[in-house]
């Protein structure tokens, strides 16, 4: 057995060194080796070894009350640390990704008890990424994430506050989970693994669906663990609610975290088939409101209960970005007339589609997707070395249920065209479980009562420390500063009166104006016309006359501005009513040639 353990550990070490950390030739800075060794040396000092050993013994076997108190302390630490490290890194706390604005608009609708709005008469002017302009005005994604942001809309809270709170709760939840499956020290280390992840820290301030689904999934697993002990109906209610909510937040991630629970429940009930319908029925009953909400949303947007807006949007504006292995067809194009959507398909979607072809499938997984998933889920490459060894610690059903997240994740995401860094966050609990189980095996090599058994634990906590950005100067959690989005977000502050701002995108200068940055989101309202400063696409002088006529007859107090993204110039053209009556003749600004653009 010892030989098998050593071989698995060596295999993990080899896998660790195979994972690329960035550009070819990138190496870990010196502190990534020195700090873990230094912490290991400190815990071996005779003056520290005895009190640390007693402290770890106390932490390892918490009572239920102590476990909840420790979870609360970890939540508070996370809620303080996550925004603090963002400030130290110079992050702006402004939504930057297109998906964030999609969720914010959806939250505005849900806050008004709407899943969609009627199609806007000027639909083309509000056509933007992941937002339907027709047949209704709606977001394309599942509504579960936006439901969580509704209280922020009602209470006028900052956008980043809800994801921060959810991320803090995730840190407490992973402690509760791992402390039950292993011990309290392992739970604290698992919380550290989660905080050590750059992607998790980045997502903790973004209005995206990954963190909400992770929290819901972990709560569902915790409820299942409680149900196994008590057969509590309350636990079943929590399981059904969290599973249903997660299913309409990120269905694939929800399946990763809850499919193992579902199979384990069937196994637990194998001798109770006659009465099994009661607990399973209660779970289904609690999940039904969320699934019904999704069905209504599907029908309202696509006209088909079984066709989600997510897949419908991909059919229209991201063709071939789907599940499966479709052969690339260069003739399929987005139907949108918006220039940045067409360019984005060229520079972002098509490369993903080509990498996901049947002939490239295995190579892409081996060279890109698996290394990326390992690095994101483990927080630091050194932890990858413990994963294979941790498999030997999967000695009971509860641990297998959490570990099952990994094979389900690989099975589902293997067939999705796009694979982003944010996706593997869902398997962090499973990765943390293997890490702490592998660490236990390594400690066992030194003997249970040996002083040297403290060293691997010290090194593990040292790895958590060195993964934090404070020990990695220059490495930012968020590598997408989005300067254009920063300007677009602050248009309300720049314009004193009610206005319509026509956002001009020039696809001939993508090096100066990235299609990844989108400004045409009226994220403060459910309906564009309700915004004080309306953001709309600049469709050219002829089409713009439609917009001027529309607002001159309905909201004549508005002024018209043009914002040129490539040059960052904002120009006032006049009042819509005056322009419509011919009192004012707008001087449409021209985009300057590339040679005169600031770089």
XYZ file of C-alpha atoms in Angstrom, residues 8-365:
358
model
C 0.338 8.070 -6.911
C 2.105 10.983 -5.267
C 4.862 10.906 -7.879
C 2.212 10.785 -10.598
C 0.611 13.859 -9.033
C 3.969 15.643 -8.922
C 4.483 14.876 -12.591
C 1.018 16.198 -13.405
C 1.768 19.307 -11.364
C 4.855 20.092 -13.444
C 2.980 19.451 -16.698
C 0.349 22.124 -16.004
C 1.302 25.344 -17.834
C 1.179 28.443 -15.659
C 0.972 30.993 -18.463
C 3.172 31.759 -21.438
C 5.669 29.073 -22.505
C 8.656 29.068 -20.193
C 6.770 30.631 -17.285
C 8.133 29.563 -13.905
C 6.897 30.109 -10.371
C 8.671 32.956 -8.547
C 11.101 32.038 -5.770
C 8.642 32.837 -2.971
C 6.388 29.975 -4.066
C 9.100 27.577 -2.935
C 10.543 29.507 0.000
C 7.330 30.449 1.832
C 5.881 26.896 2.174
C 9.266 25.603 3.325
C 9.583 28.478 5.786
C 6.131 27.799 7.262
C 6.979 24.093 7.521
C 10.186 25.014 9.360
C 8.319 27.287 11.763
C 5.820 24.608 12.805
C 8.726 22.279 13.576
C 10.294 24.683 16.092
C 10.032 23.106 19.559
C 8.546 26.289 21.026
C 5.699 26.282 18.458
C 5.231 22.586 17.786
C 3.496 21.711 21.053
C 0.942 24.578 21.151
C 0.222 24.197 17.436
C -0.325 20.473 17.870
C -2.827 21.109 20.675
C -4.582 23.788 18.617
C -4.878 21.506 15.601
C -6.196 18.713 17.789
C -8.871 21.055 19.134
C -9.802 22.362 15.656
C -9.880 18.865 14.172
C -12.787 17.633 16.325
C -15.293 20.482 16.620
C -18.683 20.086 18.218
C -21.647 21.094 16.019
C -21.746 24.492 17.758
C -18.007 25.011 17.331
C -18.279 24.006 13.679
C -20.908 26.692 13.007
C -18.904 29.303 14.917
C -15.778 28.487 12.917
C -17.765 28.717 9.682
C -19.043 32.130 10.752
C -15.514 33.337 11.505
C -14.313 32.165 8.089
C -17.228 33.954 6.403
C -16.310 37.210 8.174
C -12.643 36.806 7.208
C -13.631 36.266 3.569
C -15.997 39.253 3.559
C -13.178 41.454 4.821
C -10.362 40.010 2.744
C -12.006 39.747 -0.684
C -12.904 43.446 -1.123
C -9.695 44.514 0.633
C -7.458 42.595 -1.769
C -9.487 44.001 -4.674
C -8.825 47.542 -3.438
C -5.126 46.808 -3.005
C -5.026 45.562 -6.602
C -6.737 48.706 -7.892
C -9.934 47.017 -9.055
C -12.773 49.435 -9.783
C -15.785 47.380 -8.616
C -17.518 48.214 -11.919
C -19.160 45.390 -13.935
C -16.930 44.693 -16.915
C -18.081 41.471 -18.578
C -20.982 41.397 -21.003
C -22.617 38.631 -18.961
C -22.691 40.840 -15.869
C -24.820 43.473 -17.577
C -27.110 40.786 -18.948
C -27.790 39.585 -15.391
C -28.228 43.142 -14.093
C -30.882 43.896 -16.713
C -32.627 40.617 -15.927
C -32.558 41.485 -12.216
C -34.229 44.816 -13.004
C -37.030 42.943 -14.766
C -37.427 40.371 -12.002
C -37.541 43.151 -9.428
C -40.638 44.371 -11.262
C -42.022 40.801 -11.456
C -41.299 40.517 -15.170
C -39.306 37.852 -17.007
C -39.311 39.809 -20.259
C -40.550 43.079 -21.695
C -42.320 43.768 -24.997
C -40.092 44.212 -28.045
C -38.853 47.768 -28.293
C -40.006 49.678 -31.425
C -36.340 50.581 -31.964
C -35.123 47.021 -31.472
C -31.977 47.284 -33.597
C -30.711 50.202 -31.513
C -30.789 48.043 -28.369
C -29.432 44.872 -29.932
C -26.412 43.862 -27.858
C -24.591 40.830 -26.491
C -26.784 38.276 -24.689
C -29.864 40.524 -24.840
C -32.828 39.852 -27.092
C -34.266 42.836 -28.904
C -36.852 40.604 -30.594
C -39.257 38.812 -30.304
C -39.202 40.279 -26.797
C -36.771 42.426 -24.839
C -35.102 39.971 -22.457
C -31.847 38.479 -21.259
C -30.770 35.186 -22.769
C -29.609 33.425 -19.621
C -31.326 31.369 -16.936
C -33.055 33.567 -14.313
C -31.770 31.884 -11.137
C -28.684 34.086 -10.804
C -30.604 37.319 -11.335
C -33.118 36.293 -8.670
C -30.349 36.640 -6.107
C -29.677 40.219 -7.178
C -33.293 41.369 -6.874
C -32.855 42.503 -3.220
C -29.960 44.701 -4.359
C -32.305 46.366 -6.881
C -35.041 46.899 -4.313
C -32.656 48.260 -1.668
C -30.448 50.210 -4.130
C -27.336 48.345 -2.975
C -24.024 48.336 -4.884
C -23.905 45.712 -7.610
C -20.894 43.918 -6.128
C -22.310 43.478 -2.630
C -24.477 40.411 -3.339
C -21.749 38.375 -5.096
C -19.358 39.285 -2.281
C -21.831 38.023 0.317
C -22.395 34.807 -1.662
C -18.638 34.260 -2.010
C -18.178 34.704 1.739
C -20.903 32.153 2.389
C -19.154 29.754 -0.016
C -16.045 29.904 2.178
C -18.120 28.990 5.227
C -20.014 26.278 3.332
C -16.890 24.509 2.079
C -15.569 24.423 5.654
C -18.812 22.897 6.904
C -18.715 20.348 4.110
C -15.098 19.191 4.380
C -15.068 19.306 8.190
C -17.879 16.743 8.178
C -16.299 14.544 5.526
C -12.766 14.648 6.996
C -12.088 16.843 10.056
C -12.017 20.465 11.174
C -8.402 21.149 10.164
C -9.135 19.805 6.693
C -12.166 22.100 6.563
C -10.067 25.173 7.362
C -7.511 24.161 4.735
C -10.329 23.649 2.183
C -11.560 27.176 2.893
C -7.996 28.345 2.277
C -7.868 26.443 -1.025
C -11.024 28.239 -2.139
C -9.638 31.665 -1.184
C -6.314 30.808 -2.831
C -8.005 30.533 -6.225
C -7.486 33.582 -8.419
C -10.654 32.871 -10.393
C -12.768 32.563 -7.227
C -11.430 35.882 -5.922
C -12.154 37.488 -9.274
C -15.724 36.134 -9.406
C -16.417 37.205 -5.824
C -17.151 40.751 -7.006
C -18.825 39.951 -10.327
C -22.540 39.597 -10.977
C -22.179 36.160 -12.570
C -23.769 32.754 -12.009
C -20.789 30.593 -10.985
C -20.592 31.616 -7.319
C -24.392 31.422 -6.715
C -24.517 27.907 -8.194
C -21.510 26.786 -6.171
C -23.179 27.976 -2.957
C -26.530 26.376 -3.776
C -24.840 23.100 -4.694
C -22.807 22.939 -1.475
C -25.883 23.716 0.622
C -27.737 20.899 -1.146
C -24.925 18.460 -0.302
C -24.880 19.671 3.326
C -28.647 19.175 3.519
C -28.245 15.630 2.197
C -25.625 14.875 4.849
C -28.012 16.166 7.505
C -30.901 14.134 6.076
C -28.863 10.925 6.210
C -28.459 11.396 9.961
C -31.909 12.682 10.883
C -34.319 11.932 7.993
C -35.437 15.541 8.531
C -38.151 16.966 6.276
C -36.517 20.361 6.626
C -33.367 18.972 5.030
C -35.442 17.691 2.110
C -36.997 21.139 1.683
C -33.537 22.720 1.585
C -32.300 20.105 -0.879
C -35.218 20.594 -3.241
C -35.097 24.378 -3.034
C -31.349 24.580 -3.651
C -31.393 21.962 -6.405
C -34.274 23.675 -8.198
C -32.750 27.126 -7.850
C -29.346 25.897 -9.030
C -30.972 24.180 -12.021
C -32.214 27.546 -13.318
C -28.938 29.296 -12.496
C -26.302 27.153 -14.223
C -27.866 23.803 -15.142
C -24.572 22.089 -15.982
C -22.956 23.141 -12.700
C -26.097 22.153 -10.808
C -25.889 18.692 -12.359
C -22.227 18.432 -11.338
C -22.996 19.144 -7.687
C -26.346 17.388 -7.245
C -26.360 14.316 -9.511
C -24.205 12.414 -7.019
C -26.604 13.365 -4.241
C -29.550 12.110 -6.288
C -27.917 8.721 -6.901
C -26.853 8.442 -3.254
C -30.393 9.157 -2.103
C -31.714 6.379 -4.303
C -29.083 4.098 -2.797
C -30.043 5.152 0.737
C -33.702 4.444 -0.027
C -33.071 1.086 -1.707
C -34.768 -0.783 1.177
C -37.640 1.708 1.447
C -39.127 1.657 -2.045
C -42.724 1.705 -0.857
C -42.267 4.956 1.039
C -39.491 6.456 -1.091
C -41.972 8.613 -2.995
C -42.506 10.786 0.084
C -38.987 12.266 0.433
C -38.453 12.323 -3.336
C -41.852 13.938 -3.856
C -41.093 16.636 -1.282
C -37.813 17.446 -3.024
C -39.600 17.627 -6.384
C -42.339 19.806 -4.883
C -39.785 22.314 -3.559
C -37.907 22.387 -6.874
C -41.080 22.768 -8.950
C -41.572 26.560 -8.536
C -38.114 27.238 -9.959
C -38.506 24.800 -12.833
C -41.936 26.284 -13.575
C -40.412 29.754 -13.650
C -37.905 28.536 -16.224
C -40.674 26.932 -18.299
C -42.625 30.206 -18.350
C -39.456 32.084 -19.314
C -38.728 29.598 -22.105
C -42.210 29.878 -23.551
C -42.353 33.668 -23.259
C -39.083 34.189 -25.127
C -38.864 31.264 -27.555
C -42.478 30.083 -27.779
C -41.389 26.588 -26.733
C -41.350 25.290 -23.149
C -38.451 22.986 -24.029
C -36.349 25.587 -25.869
C -34.322 27.774 -23.520
C -33.488 31.386 -24.390
C -29.848 30.396 -23.877
C -29.884 27.888 -26.748
C -32.165 30.139 -28.834
C -29.672 33.009 -28.577
C -26.831 30.725 -29.640
C -28.845 29.608 -32.661
C -29.349 33.227 -33.704
C -26.146 35.061 -32.815
C -23.623 32.374 -31.829
C -24.249 29.559 -34.298
C -22.225 26.385 -33.659
C -21.556 27.389 -30.043
C -23.458 24.520 -28.515
C -23.237 21.060 -26.976
C -21.790 18.370 -29.186
C -19.078 18.204 -31.843
C -20.514 19.952 -34.913
C -18.315 20.208 -37.988
C -17.424 23.858 -38.579
C -19.548 25.556 -41.214
C -18.055 28.916 -42.303
C -21.334 29.964 -43.887
C -23.212 30.127 -40.590
C -23.084 33.674 -39.247
C -24.814 35.721 -36.521
C -28.034 37.287 -37.732
C -27.437 40.515 -35.825
C -26.593 43.638 -37.803
C -24.419 44.985 -34.975
C -20.788 45.265 -36.072
C -19.191 44.227 -32.781
C -21.294 41.062 -32.653
C -20.076 40.068 -36.094
C -16.468 40.833 -35.198
C -16.733 39.058 -31.851
C -17.902 35.944 -33.649
C -14.807 36.130 -35.874
C -12.182 36.767 -33.220
C -13.635 34.798 -30.297
C -16.332 32.285 -31.207
C -14.806 30.825 -34.378
C -11.429 30.013 -32.743
C -13.302 28.126 -30.001
C -15.401 26.298 -32.594
C -12.330 25.255 -34.589
C -10.566 23.991 -31.474
C -13.654 21.935 -30.630
C -13.756 19.996 -33.893
C -13.811 16.169 -33.731
C -10.186 15.967 -34.879
C -8.996 18.451 -32.216
C -11.196 17.278 -29.346
C -8.746 15.004 -27.480
C -5.759 17.292 -28.059
C -7.691 20.308 -26.754
C -8.672 18.490 -23.563
